[in-house]
Amino acid sequence: MNELELRRGLNDAVAAGSPPLALDSAGMLARAKRQRRVRVVGVSAGSTVAAALAALGVVLALPGGASPGGVGAAGRPDGCQSAAGAPVAVQTATKLGKDGKPVPGQPTSVPTGQPTSVPTGGATEPSCPDPTETPWPDGQTDRTARSGPHFQKGVQLQQDATDLLPAGFAAVQPSNQSQFERYVGQLQVWNTQTIIGARKGNRTGTVLVENFSADPNSAHTPLCTVAANEFAGKAADCQTLSVAGKTVAFFNQPSNNYSPQLQQWAAYRSPDGAITFVAQGKTFASEARPSGHPLTALPYSKGQLVALAVNSRLAAG
Amino acid sequence: MGDRDAAFAEYYATRAEVMRGTAYLLCGDWHRAEDLVQAAFTKLYLAWERVSRHEVLDAYVRRIIIHSYLDQRRRGWWFRERVSDALPESAGRTDHADDRVVLLRALEQVPRRQRAVLVLRYWADLPVEEVARLLDCAPGTVKSQAARGLQTLRGLVPDYLPAASTSEGQS
């Protein structure tokens, strides 16, 4: 493979891809305006309160019931969930190439798969497809569950992982989230995760627990491969261990460039196909606390970590 | 709709697709690519008055996408690559659709900064100097990362040929 072949290959991969319904100009503008309003609300309400709410994962209720979104909350792809009074018009424009220059012969366009464009120059509501066609399950407007049973699973997982910290450790800045991964036929695949700062004295490391509900598409993928892919490890470094008759994949990669906060992780696939990952590292960083003193030793021993992977409290259920 | 909103909407209409392609090649998932693009354009809208010169808009959005992708600390669960199947030890010749999948999976195995360099150089067609500015590194680093990334890809998919190359009989 030379440079030219790679260039062709990348172009081919993108051109032949099947992107989901993308947000059109109207939806994007509405989302951006909502975010600006959230910012204004946050400032007027006091940054401390807003930060505290954000840290707790509280979603501010906006006029019209729109949610502010945020990192990872992209909003419904067509942007039509907003009733926040953001009348916009879909713009049409000349298609530009990757370099930003007009592409000769290209018609005006909006991103593919969008609702019919609205004539420019007039403020109007975006044309919304049938809401029953949303790709997100259970009436959600994006991947993230903000209420309901999946949301509660995240809260519970955080609590369970906190309870299972080794003696002498305290949880700092715990967070959790449940996200819809994909449909496999009618089956929904979900991922639930919690990340906890594990503090001992003035030093803090990271404990991450996540689980995936059963995914028939990966049911036959070797556990070591699944575990390697999850944190960009090398499958050749995988150790398979038996814990109470259950097979656990274990990785020890002190210099994991992909995810430097996580040096060890273990994975277990239950008989129903659900997978649990438990990972740990000596450092902890978050947006609110970008750095700190690292632990001198990992929170769990190898035996403790692999035992956690098969702990039913941390399993998808 | 004000001038600002109209300009923003027009810019989004013309550039979102390309930015989405860049994000897709970085994270390997269209949904997460969409997340990245929407987050980047949202930030652009908030900073529109400041980032007013049209010629720097692309660089601004690309920088947000790239650094959101590279930033380990801000990388949430949704931002991690999911690879459903193992990359073949040695990919055999397959049809073109499989070739695309093989290339994407191989790309996911390339270290993140090398992957970013490959995508910016060979998908976005950016000059070395601009890639260096986006990644906050020296042009020489971009060249070496590109070479290493390409070498990694060759090792992962030694027999890979894109459709165009195959049809043209190139090797």
GROMACS .gro file of C-alpha atoms in nm:
model
  488
    1MET     CA    1   0.000   0.000   0.000
    2ASN     CA    2   0.141   0.335  -0.100
    3GLU     CA    3   0.015   0.684  -0.025
    4LEU     CA    4  -0.201   0.700  -0.334
    5GLU     CA    5  -0.364   0.368  -0.256
    6LEU     CA    6  -0.432   0.475   0.100
    7ARG     CA    7  -0.589   0.797  -0.024
    8ARG     CA    8  -0.813   0.603  -0.260
    9GLY     CA    9  -0.897   0.355   0.009
   10LEU     CA   10  -1.001   0.623   0.258
   11ASN     CA   11  -1.211   0.799  -0.002
   12ASP     CA   12  -1.369   0.470  -0.094
   13ALA     CA   13  -1.441   0.383   0.268
   14VAL     CA   14  -1.617   0.712   0.336
   15ALA     CA   15  -1.801   0.725   0.005
   16ALA     CA   16  -1.928   0.371   0.043
   17GLY     CA   17  -2.021   0.408   0.408
   18SER     CA   18  -2.376   0.412   0.529
   19PRO     CA   19  -2.399   0.708   0.761
   20PRO     CA   20  -2.707   0.744   0.974
   21LEU     CA   21  -2.949   1.024   0.918
   22ALA     CA   22  -2.745   1.335   0.976
   23LEU     CA   23  -2.849   1.662   1.125
   24ASP     CA   24  -2.942   1.919   0.865
   25SER     CA   25  -2.861   2.288   0.882
   26ALA     CA   26  -3.185   2.375   1.056
   27GLY     CA   27  -3.137   2.112   1.320
   28MET     CA   28  -2.775   2.205   1.372
   29LEU     CA   29  -2.863   2.569   1.414
   30ALA     CA   30  -3.138   2.483   1.659
   31ARG     CA   31  -2.900   2.268   1.860
   32ALA     CA   32  -2.635   2.537   1.867
   33LYS     CA   33  -2.889   2.794   1.982
   34ARG     CA   34  -3.009   2.565   2.257
   35GLN     CA   35  -2.653   2.528   2.373
   36ARG     CA   36  -2.612   2.903   2.378
   37ARG     CA   37  -2.927   2.938   2.586
   38VAL     CA   38  -2.798   2.677   2.826
   39ARG     CA   39  -2.483   2.879   2.860
   40VAL     CA   40  -2.681   3.190   2.935
   41VAL     CA   41  -2.898   3.006   3.185
   42GLY     CA   42  -2.590   2.862   3.348
   43VAL     CA   43  -2.426   3.200   3.382
   44SER     CA   44  -2.734   3.369   3.521
   45ALA     CA   45  -2.801   3.090   3.764
   46GLY     CA   46  -2.450   3.096   3.892
   47SER     CA   47  -2.166   2.890   3.765
   48THR     CA   48  -2.129   2.699   4.087
   49VAL     CA   49  -2.484   2.570   4.075
   50ALA     CA   50  -2.454   2.487   3.707
   51ALA     CA   51  -2.130   2.302   3.763
   52ALA     CA   52  -2.281   2.110   4.048
   53LEU     CA   53  -2.581   2.013   3.838
   54ALA     CA   54  -2.356   1.911   3.552
   55ALA     CA   55  -2.143   1.704   3.784
   56LEU     CA   56  -2.455   1.526   3.900
   57GLY     CA   57  -2.568   1.468   3.545
   58VAL     CA   58  -2.879   1.674   3.593
   59VAL     CA   59  -3.045   1.779   3.273
   60LEU     CA   60  -3.182   2.129   3.279
   61ALA     CA   61  -3.535   2.163   3.156
   62LEU     CA   62  -3.558   2.421   2.885
   63PRO     CA   63  -3.863   2.587   2.743
   64GLY     CA   64  -4.035   2.349   2.513
   65GLY     CA   65  -3.884   2.049   2.677
   66ALA     CA   66  -3.557   2.053   2.489
   67SER     CA   67  -3.255   1.911   2.656
   68PRO     CA   68  -2.924   2.087   2.645
   69GLY     CA   69  -2.730   1.794   2.511
   70GLY     CA   70  -2.367   1.811   2.594
   71VAL     CA   71  -2.067   1.593   2.531
   72GLY     CA   72  -2.186   1.272   2.381
   73ALA     CA   73  -2.541   1.387   2.358
   74ALA     CA   74  -2.564   1.469   1.998
   75GLY     CA   75  -2.934   1.518   1.986
   76ARG     CA   76  -3.164   1.337   1.755
   77PRO     CA   77  -2.994   1.318   1.417
   78ASP     CA   78  -3.258   1.522   1.243
   79GLY     CA   79  -3.266   1.783   1.518
   80CYS     CA   80  -3.643   1.780   1.530
   81GLN     CA   81  -3.685   1.713   1.896
   82SER     CA   82  -3.662   2.080   1.965
   83ALA     CA   83  -3.976   2.272   2.033
   84ALA     CA   84  -3.773   2.546   2.186
   85GLY     CA   85  -3.886   2.812   1.948
   86ALA     CA   86  -3.590   2.821   1.721
   87PRO     CA   87  -3.743   2.878   1.382
   88VAL     CA   88  -3.480   2.828   1.122
   89ALA     CA   89  -3.454   2.782   0.754
   90VAL     CA   90  -3.258   2.509   0.588
   91GLN     CA   91  -2.981   2.654   0.383
   92THR     CA   92  -2.881   2.532   0.046
   93ALA     CA   93  -2.534   2.596  -0.076
   94THR     CA   94  -2.283   2.493  -0.332
   95LYS     CA   95  -2.116   2.166  -0.249
   96LEU     CA   96  -1.753   2.205  -0.153
   97GLY     CA   97  -1.475   1.955  -0.173
   98LYS     CA   98  -1.256   1.842   0.113
   99ASP     CA   99  -1.036   2.144   0.056
  100GLY     CA  100  -1.332   2.377   0.089
  101LYS     CA  101  -1.335   2.474  -0.276
  102PRO     CA  102  -1.647   2.442  -0.490
  103VAL     CA  103  -1.684   2.114  -0.671
  104PRO     CA  104  -1.763   2.175  -1.039
  105GLY     CA  105  -2.094   2.037  -1.150
  106GLN     CA  106  -2.220   1.960  -0.803
  107PRO     CA  107  -2.573   2.068  -0.733
  108THR     CA  108  -2.670   2.255  -0.426
  109SER     CA  109  -2.705   2.021  -0.138
  110VAL     CA  110  -2.754   1.965   0.224
  111PRO     CA  111  -2.614   1.661   0.401
  112THR     CA  112  -2.758   1.343   0.261
  113GLY     CA  113  -3.073   1.187   0.383
  114GLN     CA  114  -3.225   1.505   0.508
  115PRO     CA  115  -3.581   1.623   0.508
  116THR     CA  116  -3.678   1.831   0.213
  117SER     CA  117  -3.518   2.172   0.232
  118VAL     CA  118  -3.724   2.471   0.321
  119PRO     CA  119  -3.704   2.773   0.098
  120THR     CA  120  -3.444   3.011   0.227
  121GLY     CA  121  -3.520   3.355   0.344
  122GLY     CA  122  -3.821   3.265   0.550
  123ALA     CA  123  -3.829   3.151   0.907
  124THR     CA  124  -4.015   2.826   0.944
  125GLU     CA  125  -4.009   2.511   1.144
  126PRO     CA  126  -3.781   2.240   1.013
  127SER     CA  127  -3.952   1.962   0.830
  128CYS     CA  128  -3.950   1.667   1.065
  129PRO     CA  129  -3.984   1.305   0.970
  130ASP     CA  130  -4.225   1.076   1.145
  131PRO     CA  131  -4.112   1.061   1.506
  132THR     CA  132  -4.169   0.688   1.507
  133GLU     CA  133  -3.872   0.661   1.273
  134THR     CA  134  -3.625   0.777   1.535
  135PRO     CA  135  -3.318   0.554   1.548
  136TRP     CA  136  -3.300   0.589   1.924
  137PRO     CA  137  -3.499   0.349   2.137
  138ASP     CA  138  -3.772   0.413   2.386
  139GLY     CA  139  -3.838   0.770   2.281
  140GLN     CA  140  -3.485   0.888   2.353
  141THR     CA  141  -3.349   1.182   2.162
  142ASP     CA  142  -2.994   1.050   2.152
  143ARG     CA  143  -2.786   0.760   2.276
  144THR     CA  144  -2.792   0.852   2.640
  145ALA     CA  145  -3.055   0.729   2.881
  146ARG     CA  146  -3.147   1.017   3.110
  147SER     CA  147  -3.429   0.846   3.285
  148GLY     CA  148  -3.588   0.507   3.306
  149PRO     CA  149  -3.445   0.165   3.371
  150HIS     CA  150  -3.124   0.205   3.172
  151PHE     CA  151  -3.046   0.530   3.348
  152GLN     CA  152  -3.105   0.359   3.681
  153LYS     CA  153  -2.867   0.081   3.583
  154GLY     CA  154  -2.592   0.336   3.549
  155VAL     CA  155  -2.669   0.484   3.888
  156GLN     CA  156  -2.675   0.140   4.044
  157LEU     CA  157  -2.352   0.035   3.875
  158GLN     CA  158  -2.179   0.342   4.014
  159GLN     CA  159  -2.304   0.261   4.361
  160ASP     CA  160  -2.200  -0.102   4.337
  161ALA     CA  161  -1.856  -0.017   4.205
  162THR     CA  162  -1.813   0.236   4.484
  163ASP     CA  163  -1.915  -0.023   4.741
  164LEU     CA  164  -1.660  -0.263   4.600
  165LEU     CA  165  -1.361  -0.031   4.623
  166PRO     CA  166  -1.082  -0.183   4.828
  167ALA     CA  167  -1.063  -0.096   5.195
  168GLY     CA  168  -0.898   0.239   5.252
  169PHE     CA  169  -1.012   0.387   4.923
  170ALA     CA  170  -1.273   0.657   4.881
  171ALA     CA  171  -1.463   0.737   4.564
  172VAL     CA  172  -1.411   1.082   4.414
  173GLN     CA  173  -1.592   1.234   4.121
  174PRO     CA  174  -1.781   0.921   4.028
  175SER     CA  175  -1.980   0.933   3.709
  176ASN     CA  176  -2.202   0.694   3.524
  177GLN     CA  177  -2.382   0.669   3.198
  178SER     CA  178  -2.591   0.425   3.001
  179GLN     CA  179  -2.593   0.442   2.627
  180PHE     CA  180  -2.775   0.262   2.355
  181GLU     CA  181  -2.525   0.088   2.131
  182ARG     CA  182  -2.718  -0.064   1.845
  183TYR     CA  183  -3.004  -0.275   1.733
  184VAL     CA  184  -2.946  -0.635   1.639
  185GLY     CA  185  -3.275  -0.712   1.479
  186GLN     CA  186  -3.524  -0.611   1.743
  187LEU     CA  187  -3.274  -0.663   2.021
  188GLN     CA  188  -3.125  -0.354   2.183
  189VAL     CA  189  -2.760  -0.364   2.284
  190TRP     CA  190  -2.676  -0.134   2.574
  191ASN     CA  191  -2.358  -0.021   2.741
  192THR     CA  192  -2.349   0.097   3.099
  193GLN     CA  193  -2.038   0.247   3.251
  194THR     CA  194  -1.911   0.409   3.563
  195ILE     CA  195  -1.577   0.580   3.617
  196ILE     CA  196  -1.459   0.645   3.970
  197GLY     CA  197  -1.162   0.822   4.111
  198ALA     CA  198  -1.019   0.585   4.373
  199ARG     CA  199  -0.849   0.802   4.635
  200LYS     CA  200  -0.621   0.690   4.909
  201GLY     CA  201  -0.466   0.967   5.113
  202ASN     CA  202  -0.383   1.244   4.868
  203ARG     CA  203  -0.338   1.009   4.575
  204THR     CA  204  -0.601   0.908   4.323
  205GLY     CA  205  -0.627   0.638   4.061
  206THR     CA  206  -0.904   0.525   3.828
  207VAL     CA  207  -1.151   0.242   3.845
  208LEU     CA  208  -1.374   0.184   3.544
  209VAL     CA  209  -1.654  -0.067   3.526
  210GLU     CA  210  -1.869  -0.118   3.223
  211ASN     CA  211  -2.093  -0.384   3.091
  212PHE     CA  212  -2.258  -0.462   2.762
  213SER     CA  213  -2.581  -0.647   2.721
  214ALA     CA  214  -2.570  -0.950   2.495
  215ASP     CA  215  -2.483  -0.883   2.132
  216PRO     CA  216  -2.538  -1.183   1.904
  217ASN     CA  217  -2.302  -1.033   1.648
  218SER     CA  218  -2.004  -1.072   1.876
  219ALA     CA  219  -2.116  -1.382   2.061
  220HIS     CA  220  -1.854  -1.593   1.889
  221THR     CA  221  -1.571  -1.342   1.901
  222PRO     CA  222  -1.303  -1.474   2.137
  223LEU     CA  223  -1.317  -1.303   2.474
  224CYS     CA  224  -0.950  -1.204   2.450
  225THR     CA  225  -1.022  -1.030   2.121
  226VAL     CA  226  -1.318  -0.845   2.267
  227ALA     CA  227  -1.117  -0.743   2.570
  228ALA     CA  228  -0.820  -0.636   2.360
  229ASN     CA  229  -1.036  -0.426   2.134
  230GLU     CA  230  -1.216  -0.255   2.418
  231PHE     CA  231  -0.903  -0.085   2.548
  232ALA     CA  232  -0.679  -0.120   2.244
  233GLY     CA  233  -0.466  -0.391   2.394
  234LYS     CA  234  -0.285  -0.662   2.207
  235ALA     CA  235  -0.468  -0.992   2.199
  236ALA     CA  236  -0.135  -1.169   2.226
  237ASP     CA  237  -0.094  -1.018   2.574
  238CYS     CA  238  -0.421  -1.163   2.696
  239GLN     CA  239  -0.414  -1.402   2.988
  240THR     CA  240  -0.711  -1.628   3.042
  241LEU     CA  241  -0.777  -1.712   3.402
  242SER     CA  242  -1.036  -1.924   3.573
  243VAL     CA  243  -1.230  -1.772   3.859
  244ALA     CA  244  -1.476  -2.004   4.027
  245GLY     CA  245  -1.496  -2.201   3.708
  246LYS     CA  246  -1.554  -1.891   3.495
  247THR     CA  247  -1.312  -1.777   3.226
  248VAL     CA  248  -1.180  -1.423   3.257
  249ALA     CA  249  -0.955  -1.239   3.012
  250PHE     CA  250  -0.690  -1.029   3.183
  251PHE     CA  251  -0.456  -0.764   3.046
  252ASN     CA  252  -0.165  -0.593   3.214
  253GLN     CA  253  -0.032  -0.309   3.001
  254PRO     CA  254   0.147  -0.050   3.211
  255SER     CA  255   0.224   0.162   2.905
  256ASN     CA  256  -0.109   0.163   2.731
  257ASN     CA  257  -0.080   0.452   2.490
  258TYR     CA  258  -0.441   0.429   2.391
  259SER     CA  259  -0.581   0.475   2.734
  260PRO     CA  260  -0.298   0.575   2.966
  261GLN     CA  261  -0.527   0.597   3.266
  262LEU     CA  262  -0.596   0.226   3.248
  263GLN     CA  263  -0.311  -0.017   3.296
  264GLN     CA  264  -0.501  -0.335   3.380
  265TRP     CA  265  -0.836  -0.468   3.283
  266ALA     CA  266  -1.035  -0.788   3.303
  267ALA     CA  267  -1.332  -0.907   3.102
  268TYR     CA  268  -1.591  -1.174   3.158
  269ARG     CA  269  -1.865  -1.296   2.927
  270SER     CA  270  -2.160  -1.447   3.108
  271PRO     CA  271  -2.352  -1.742   2.967
  272ASP     CA  272  -2.619  -1.508   2.830
  273GLY     CA  273  -2.358  -1.322   2.625
  274ALA     CA  274  -2.337  -1.005   2.834
  275ILE     CA  275  -1.983  -0.881   2.894
  276THR     CA  276  -1.839  -0.706   3.199
  277PHE     CA  277  -1.517  -0.507   3.195
  278VAL     CA  278  -1.332  -0.390   3.504
  279ALA     CA  279  -1.027  -0.169   3.453
  280GLN     CA  280  -0.793   0.023   3.677
  281GLY     CA  281  -0.505   0.267   3.662
  282LYS     CA  282  -0.280   0.462   3.893
  283THR     CA  283  -0.379   0.803   3.762
  284PHE     CA  284  -0.708   0.984   3.753
  285ALA     CA  285  -0.804   1.279   3.542
  286SER     CA  286  -1.129   1.440   3.455
  287GLU     CA  287  -1.235   1.769   3.311
  288ALA     CA  288  -1.303   1.897   3.658
  289ARG     CA  289  -0.980   1.761   3.798
  290PRO     CA  290  -0.729   1.734   3.516
  291SER     CA  291  -0.441   1.598   3.716
  292GLY     CA  292  -0.334   1.493   4.059
  293HIS     CA  293  -0.100   1.271   4.249
  294PRO     CA  294  -0.108   0.918   4.109
  295LEU     CA  295  -0.137   0.615   4.326
  296THR     CA  296   0.181   0.429   4.404
  297ALA     CA  297   0.006   0.097   4.346
  298LEU     CA  298  -0.307  -0.008   4.162
  299PRO     CA  299  -0.624  -0.023   4.373
  300TYR     CA  300  -0.683  -0.393   4.317
  301SER     CA  301  -0.453  -0.688   4.302
  302LYS     CA  302  -0.472  -0.902   3.992
  303GLY     CA  303  -0.679  -1.159   4.178
  304GLN     CA  304  -0.919  -0.897   4.308
  305LEU     CA  305  -0.964  -0.746   3.965
  306VAL     CA  306  -1.050  -1.071   3.790
  307ALA     CA  307  -1.283  -1.161   4.076
  308LEU     CA  308  -1.464  -0.832   4.026
  309ALA     CA  309  -1.518  -0.913   3.659
  310VAL     CA  310  -1.737  -1.208   3.755
  311ASN     CA  311  -1.911  -1.027   4.040
  312SER     CA  312  -2.281  -1.038   3.964
  313ARG     CA  313  -2.331  -0.688   4.106
  314LEU     CA  314  -2.133  -0.547   3.816
  315ALA     CA  315  -2.296  -0.754   3.545
  316ALA     CA  316  -2.545  -0.630   3.291
  317GLY     CA  317  -2.879  -0.739   3.410
  318MET     CA  318  -3.284   3.454   1.062
  319GLY     CA  319  -2.998   3.689   1.127
  320ASP     CA  320  -2.684   3.717   0.923
  321ARG     CA  321  -2.490   3.518   1.176
  322ASP     CA  322  -2.735   3.229   1.173
  323ALA     CA  323  -2.760   3.233   0.795
  324ALA     CA  324  -2.384   3.228   0.756
  325PHE     CA  325  -2.348   2.952   1.008
  326ALA     CA  326  -2.620   2.741   0.846
  327GLU     CA  327  -2.466   2.789   0.505
  328TYR     CA  328  -2.123   2.693   0.628
  329TYR     CA  329  -2.263   2.385   0.799
  330ALA     CA  330  -2.452   2.282   0.486
  331THR     CA  331  -2.139   2.297   0.278
  332ARG     CA  332  -1.884   2.153   0.520
  333ALA     CA  333  -2.055   1.913   0.757
  334GLU     CA  334  -2.033   1.621   0.520
  335VAL     CA  335  -1.658   1.648   0.480
  336MET     CA  336  -1.608   1.697   0.853
  337ARG     CA  337  -1.828   1.396   0.916
  338GLY     CA  338  -1.605   1.190   0.689
  339THR     CA  339  -1.297   1.302   0.878
  340ALA     CA  340  -1.458   1.215   1.209
  341TYR     CA  341  -1.575   0.879   1.077
  342LEU     CA  342  -1.227   0.779   0.972
  343LEU     CA  343  -1.095   0.882   1.310
  344CYS     CA  344  -1.346   0.706   1.532
  345GLY     CA  345  -1.469   0.433   1.299
  346ASP     CA  346  -1.837   0.479   1.372
  347TRP     CA  347  -2.085   0.703   1.196
  348HIS     CA  348  -2.290   0.773   1.507
  349ARG     CA  349  -1.989   0.883   1.704
  350ALA     CA  350  -1.868   1.079   1.406
  351GLU     CA  351  -2.200   1.260   1.408
  352ASP     CA  352  -2.157   1.328   1.779
  353LEU     CA  353  -1.814   1.476   1.716
  354VAL     CA  354  -1.930   1.691   1.427
  355GLN     CA  355  -2.231   1.827   1.612
  356ALA     CA  356  -2.021   1.910   1.915
  357ALA     CA  357  -1.763   2.082   1.698
  358PHE     CA  358  -2.017   2.289   1.508
  359THR     CA  359  -2.190   2.382   1.829
  360LYS     CA  360  -1.864   2.521   1.961
  361LEU     CA  361  -1.813   2.699   1.633
  362TYR     CA  362  -2.152   2.865   1.663
  363LEU     CA  363  -2.075   2.983   2.013
  364ALA     CA  364  -1.748   3.131   1.891
  365TRP     CA  365  -1.876   3.253   1.556
  366GLU     CA  366  -1.811   3.620   1.619
  367ARG     CA  367  -1.454   3.550   1.717
  368VAL     CA  368  -1.388   3.300   1.442
  369SER     CA  369  -1.522   3.538   1.186
  370ARG     CA  370  -1.273   3.504   0.909
  371HIS     CA  371  -1.419   3.246   0.680
  372GLU     CA  372  -1.090   3.098   0.574
  373VAL     CA  373  -1.012   2.974   0.924
  374LEU     CA  374  -1.345   2.806   0.988
  375ASP     CA  375  -1.234   2.472   0.852
  376ALA     CA  376  -0.923   2.474   1.064
  377TYR     CA  377  -1.125   2.567   1.371
  378VAL     CA  378  -1.375   2.285   1.327
  379ARG     CA  379  -1.106   2.032   1.236
  380ARG     CA  380  -0.906   2.126   1.540
  381ILE     CA  381  -1.204   2.068   1.767
  382ILE     CA  382  -1.278   1.733   1.607
  383ILE     CA  383  -0.918   1.618   1.616
  384HIS     CA  384  -0.851   1.724   1.973
  385SER     CA  385  -1.181   1.587   2.098
  386TYR     CA  386  -1.077   1.260   1.942
  387LEU     CA  387  -0.724   1.271   2.079
  388ASP     CA  388  -0.803   1.400   2.425
  389GLN     CA  389  -0.791   1.100   2.651
  390ARG     CA  390  -0.918   1.279   2.955
  391ARG     CA  391  -1.235   1.398   2.794
  392ARG     CA  392  -1.290   1.076   2.609
  393GLY     CA  393  -1.603   0.924   2.748
  394TRP     CA  394  -1.742   0.582   2.704
  395TRP     CA  395  -1.921   0.684   2.388
  396PHE     CA  396  -1.600   0.793   2.230
  397ARG     CA  397  -1.420   0.465   2.230
  398GLU     CA  398  -1.388   0.258   1.924
  399ARG     CA  399  -1.585  -0.059   1.905
  400VAL     CA  400  -1.443  -0.331   1.691
  401SER     CA  401  -1.685  -0.612   1.647
  402ASP     CA  402  -1.451  -0.869   1.508
  403ALA     CA  403  -1.081  -0.942   1.513
  404LEU     CA  404  -0.869  -0.815   1.231
  405PRO     CA  405  -0.750  -1.110   1.028
  406GLU     CA  406  -0.390  -1.203   1.093
  407SER     CA  407  -0.331  -1.158   0.725
  408ALA     CA  408  -0.613  -1.029   0.517
  409GLY     CA  409  -0.665  -1.228   0.206
  410ARG     CA  410  -0.806  -1.089  -0.114
  411THR     CA  411  -1.173  -1.019  -0.085
  412ASP     CA  412  -1.428  -0.819  -0.272
  413HIS     CA  413  -1.423  -0.441  -0.259
  414ALA     CA  414  -1.683  -0.403   0.014
  415ASP     CA  415  -1.475  -0.627   0.238
  416ASP     CA  416  -1.165  -0.428   0.144
  417ARG     CA  417  -1.324  -0.116   0.285
  418VAL     CA  418  -1.409  -0.291   0.608
  419VAL     CA  419  -1.061  -0.437   0.630
  420LEU     CA  420  -0.905  -0.095   0.583
  421LEU     CA  421  -1.126   0.065   0.847
  422ARG     CA  422  -1.052  -0.209   1.096
  423ALA     CA  423  -0.683  -0.183   1.024
  424LEU     CA  424  -0.703   0.192   1.072
  425GLU     CA  425  -0.854   0.135   1.414
  426GLN     CA  426  -0.543  -0.054   1.513
  427VAL     CA  427  -0.313   0.234   1.426
  428PRO     CA  428  -0.211   0.449   1.726
  429ARG     CA  429  -0.434   0.751   1.763
  430ARG     CA  430  -0.198   1.028   1.663
  431GLN     CA  431  -0.068   0.830   1.369
  432ARG     CA  432  -0.425   0.767   1.262
  433ALA     CA  433  -0.503   1.135   1.291
  434VAL     CA  434  -0.204   1.216   1.072
  435LEU     CA  435  -0.307   0.960   0.813
  436VAL     CA  436  -0.662   1.090   0.800
  437LEU     CA  437  -0.560   1.454   0.779
  438ARG     CA  438  -0.290   1.393   0.521
  439TYR     CA  439  -0.456   1.137   0.299
  440TRP     CA  440  -0.827   1.194   0.348
  441ALA     CA  441  -0.843   1.566   0.411
  442ASP     CA  442  -0.548   1.624   0.178
  443LEU     CA  443  -0.396   1.879   0.412
  444PRO     CA  444  -0.036   1.988   0.369
  445VAL     CA  445   0.218   1.874   0.625
  446GLU     CA  446   0.246   2.219   0.775
  447GLU     CA  447  -0.127   2.249   0.836
  448VAL     CA  448  -0.145   1.903   0.990
  449ALA     CA  449   0.141   2.005   1.217
  450ARG     CA  450  -0.049   2.315   1.325
  451LEU     CA  451  -0.363   2.115   1.394
  452LEU     CA  452  -0.177   1.859   1.600
  453ASP     CA  453   0.053   2.110   1.769
  454CYS     CA  454   0.366   1.935   1.656
  455ALA     CA  455   0.654   1.985   1.416
  456PRO     CA  456   0.624   1.914   1.044
  457GLY     CA  457   0.894   1.654   1.081
  458THR     CA  458   0.681   1.474   1.336
  459VAL     CA  459   0.392   1.469   1.094
  460LYS     CA  460   0.613   1.311   0.830
  461SER     CA  461   0.748   1.050   1.063
  462GLN     CA  462   0.404   0.973   1.204
  463ALA     CA  463   0.264   0.940   0.854
  464ALA     CA  464   0.541   0.704   0.756
  465ARG     CA  465   0.497   0.496   1.070
  466GLY     CA  466   0.122   0.489   1.034
  467LEU     CA  467   0.146   0.378   0.675
  468GLN     CA  468   0.396   0.114   0.773
  469THR     CA  469   0.162  -0.008   1.045
  470LEU     CA  470  -0.122  -0.032   0.795
  471ARG     CA  471   0.097  -0.225   0.553
  472GLY     CA  472   0.177  -0.471   0.826
  473LEU     CA  473  -0.189  -0.513   0.915
  474VAL     CA  474  -0.321  -0.547   0.561
  475PRO     CA  475  -0.025  -0.644   0.345
  476ASP     CA  476  -0.239  -0.739   0.048
  477TYR     CA  477  -0.472  -0.441   0.059
  478LEU     CA  478  -0.554  -0.269  -0.266
  479PRO     CA  479  -0.836  -0.019  -0.300
  480ALA     CA  480  -1.093  -0.079  -0.569
  481ALA     CA  481  -0.957   0.188  -0.799
  482SER     CA  482  -0.608   0.045  -0.776
  483THR     CA  483  -0.729  -0.303  -0.844
  484SER     CA  484  -0.925  -0.201  -1.147
  485GLU     CA  485  -0.631  -0.006  -1.278
  486GLY     CA  486  -0.401  -0.295  -1.221
  487GLN     CA  487  -0.174  -0.109  -0.985
  488SER     CA  488   0.024  -0.278  -0.719
   0.00000   0.00000   0.00000
